[in-house]
Structures are given as structure tokens and as C-alpha cells.
XYZ file of C-alpha atoms in Angstrom:
192
model
C 0.100 0.457 0.023
C 0.971 3.158 -0.940
C -0.110 5.462 2.296
C 1.913 4.720 5.503
C -1.163 5.503 7.175
C -4.266 4.019 5.291
C -6.155 1.661 7.698
C -4.966 -1.688 7.193
C -8.205 -2.938 5.352
C -7.838 0.262 3.085
C -8.136 -0.507 -0.845
C -6.902 2.061 -3.319
C -8.006 3.378 -6.692
C -5.430 0.773 -8.237
C -6.598 -2.322 -6.101
C -9.954 -1.939 -7.310
C -11.914 -1.385 -10.241
C -13.153 1.740 -10.353
C -16.860 1.961 -11.937
C -18.538 3.142 -14.452
C -21.740 5.386 -13.692
C -23.627 2.855 -15.344
C -22.459 0.264 -12.599
C -22.786 2.945 -9.508
C -26.999 3.143 -11.251
C -27.224 -0.418 -11.188
C -25.119 -1.437 -8.299
C -27.196 0.932 -6.012
C -30.726 -0.354 -7.250
C -30.117 -3.952 -6.585
C -29.017 -2.563 -3.178
C -31.835 -0.342 -3.090
C -34.360 -3.407 -4.429
C -32.596 -5.892 -1.841
C -33.208 -3.443 1.461
C -36.752 -3.842 2.479
C -36.725 -2.456 5.853
C -33.399 -1.298 5.855
C -30.532 -0.912 3.027
C -27.422 -0.592 5.414
C -27.019 -4.501 5.325
C -27.060 -4.260 1.371
C -25.107 -1.690 0.994
C -21.761 -2.359 3.199
C -22.280 -6.295 1.105
C -22.332 -4.728 -2.167
C -19.658 -1.961 -1.302
C -17.211 -3.529 0.781
C -17.861 -7.097 0.303
C -18.732 -7.455 -3.348
C -17.207 -4.681 -5.027
C -14.380 -3.872 -2.945
C -15.255 -0.086 -3.776
C -14.433 0.930 -0.078
C -12.726 -1.227 2.933
C -14.611 -1.983 6.265
C -13.035 1.047 7.671
C -13.757 3.949 4.693
C -17.104 2.474 4.752
C -17.694 2.755 8.325
C -16.334 6.643 8.054
C -18.131 7.529 5.166
C -21.410 6.398 6.722
C -20.454 8.219 9.999
C -20.154 10.967 8.052
C -23.425 10.904 6.067
C -25.292 9.883 9.583
C -24.543 13.439 10.878
C -25.697 15.265 7.425
C -29.067 15.731 6.768
C -30.502 13.287 4.630
C -30.786 9.461 4.894
C -27.411 7.856 5.741
C -27.330 5.446 2.702
C -28.400 8.406 0.452
C -25.614 10.508 1.819
C -23.260 6.997 1.533
C -24.246 6.929 -1.879
C -23.467 10.328 -3.112
C -20.545 10.357 -1.651
C -19.084 7.375 -3.133
C -20.480 8.027 -6.532
C -18.832 11.712 -6.456
C -15.480 10.236 -5.474
C -15.331 8.391 -8.521
C -17.430 10.424 -11.000
C -17.984 13.531 -9.621
C -21.551 14.994 -9.560
C -22.329 12.565 -12.589
C -21.535 9.364 -10.028
C -23.060 11.028 -7.139
C -26.516 11.583 -9.382
C -26.060 7.882 -10.845
C -25.545 5.915 -7.310
C -28.011 8.206 -5.872
C -30.375 7.789 -8.432
C -30.079 3.763 -8.955
C -30.939 3.947 -4.617
C -33.881 6.012 -4.631
C -35.538 5.752 -7.832
C -36.174 2.383 -8.479
C -37.216 1.039 -4.838
C -39.586 4.342 -4.849
C -41.195 2.949 -8.338
C -41.552 -0.619 -6.286
C -42.875 1.651 -3.206
C -45.788 3.167 -5.191
C -46.744 -0.395 -6.231
C -46.643 -2.221 -3.330
C -48.755 0.853 -1.231
C -51.306 0.623 -3.878
C -51.432 -3.409 -3.030
C -51.060 -2.122 0.927
C -54.132 0.113 0.489
C -56.590 -2.882 -0.920
C -55.385 -5.662 1.063
C -54.102 -3.815 4.730
C -56.954 -5.034 6.645
C -56.255 -8.695 6.207
C -54.638 -10.739 9.162
C -52.192 -12.353 7.298
C -50.986 -9.119 5.761
C -50.731 -7.137 9.349
C -48.705 -10.830 10.495
C -46.276 -10.402 7.805
C -45.382 -7.030 8.525
C -44.913 -8.005 12.026
C -42.521 -10.742 10.924
C -40.919 -8.441 8.306
C -40.509 -5.723 11.320
C -38.330 -8.461 13.203
C -36.214 -9.137 10.385
C -35.419 -5.466 9.635
C -34.021 -5.197 13.212
C -31.988 -8.429 12.900
C -30.731 -7.105 9.713
C -29.727 -3.838 11.517
C -28.273 -5.139 14.109
C -25.842 -7.558 12.404
C -24.613 -4.803 10.165
C -24.265 -2.928 13.739
C -22.084 -5.871 14.932
C -19.750 -6.070 11.348
C -19.240 -2.541 11.463
C -17.898 -2.526 15.053
C -15.686 -5.740 14.235
C -13.078 -2.968 12.250
C -13.071 0.037 14.487
C -11.039 0.817 17.317
C -11.503 -0.893 20.849
C -9.695 1.678 23.047
C -11.710 2.526 25.973
C -12.434 6.343 24.418
C -14.009 4.495 21.508
C -15.841 2.188 23.336
C -16.769 4.482 26.283
C -18.502 6.771 23.090
C -20.208 3.848 21.339
C -21.899 2.596 24.280
C -22.741 6.193 25.506
C -24.545 6.480 21.847
C -26.532 3.242 22.357
C -27.592 4.527 25.961
C -28.690 7.819 24.764
C -30.612 7.309 21.726
C -31.084 3.799 22.069
C -32.418 2.929 25.184
C -33.000 6.739 26.720
C -34.570 7.311 23.009
C -32.865 10.986 23.058
C -33.057 12.852 19.635
C -29.633 12.547 17.477
C -28.730 16.075 16.707
C -28.229 17.121 20.383
C -26.710 13.866 21.464
C -24.267 14.028 18.454
C -23.699 17.790 19.366
C -22.121 16.479 22.676
C -21.008 13.388 21.631
C -18.727 14.242 18.778
C -16.505 17.092 20.460
C -16.181 15.118 23.307
C -14.900 11.788 20.933
C -12.646 14.466 19.367
C -11.405 15.985 22.331
C -10.641 12.147 23.911
C -9.007 11.491 21.006
C -6.799 14.600 21.123
C -5.633 13.861 24.166
C -4.699 10.521 23.940
C -2.489 11.696 20.598
C -0.808 14.261 23.114
């Protein structure tokens, strides 16, 4: 690897095939169509495992940035990744694939749901799908955590996020406004 400061699992542009705009569109459309209940596990699998466009560490970093920006985090991730490879055209292709194809399917599903939502079978299916979605999110969180720092500072901040947002259900923005500067301060002090 040419960059001595790169994460150990970094994937450089010379290591991976640079995707075309068409490939960005089709791969993000595939992710969007696969991601019932949440596209994040499918996005990680497509971006990190299948296409090797990013390493696990790079994915976690871009996802973190996407979470603090306004808008859905995976949409933000698609824009950043598309822009990295092809500028505005790549960003539009990746986001278009992620959003447009599932939006058309969603309209069809909404029309069907409107007709059949009162059926007990449909209500039970939705409960089962909610459990699957929760499991997918949890499994992705575990995979993302595996490649991260295990210092007491990182673990403490991670637990603080789980406690405040997951357990206490505090709003995301105030928690991030407190924890991000705290994490930066702790890391800065550790580097001194």
C-alpha cells in the first residue's frame, strides 16, 4: 500500500475496479431493491464485500459522516461514493439507482397495501418483516464494530451512543452535538 497512514484494510483506487456511472446506478439500484426494512446491510455487502469499492473502515467513516449530515445516511453515502469516482455524474447515478427504482416499487406496494391492509395475514407478515429488519440492522452494527478501534475511549463513546439514543431515546442531533466534540477531545488528548 502506498499510503503508510491508510487503514490496514484500505482499498486504493489501483486495487479496485473504478465503477462506471452505469455500474454505480445498477449496483445501488440492486441495494435499494434488496433493502426492505433497511438498505444498510445490503449497501455494506455491495460496497465492501462484493465490489471492494471501500474497505470496512472507509465504509464506517463515510457512513458516520452520512449520519451527521441531513438526509438518509445511505443516500448520503451513495452521493459521497459516486462523487468520489465520477464527480456530480457519479453522485447522481448512485443516488438515482438507490432511490428511483425502489420508489417505483414502493408506489406499487402502497397501492396493494391500501387494498389488503386489513387482512390478518398481511398484518402478521408485517410484524415478521419488522423483526427481520431489526435483525439486519443489528448484524450490520456488529460487522461495522468489528473493524473499529477498541480503546476505552471508543468503547465508551459507542456505549454512550447506544444508551442515549437506543435506550433513553434522546434525539440524535443533541446527542451528536455533545458526543462528537467529546470524542474528538478524548482522541486529541490521547495523541498528545
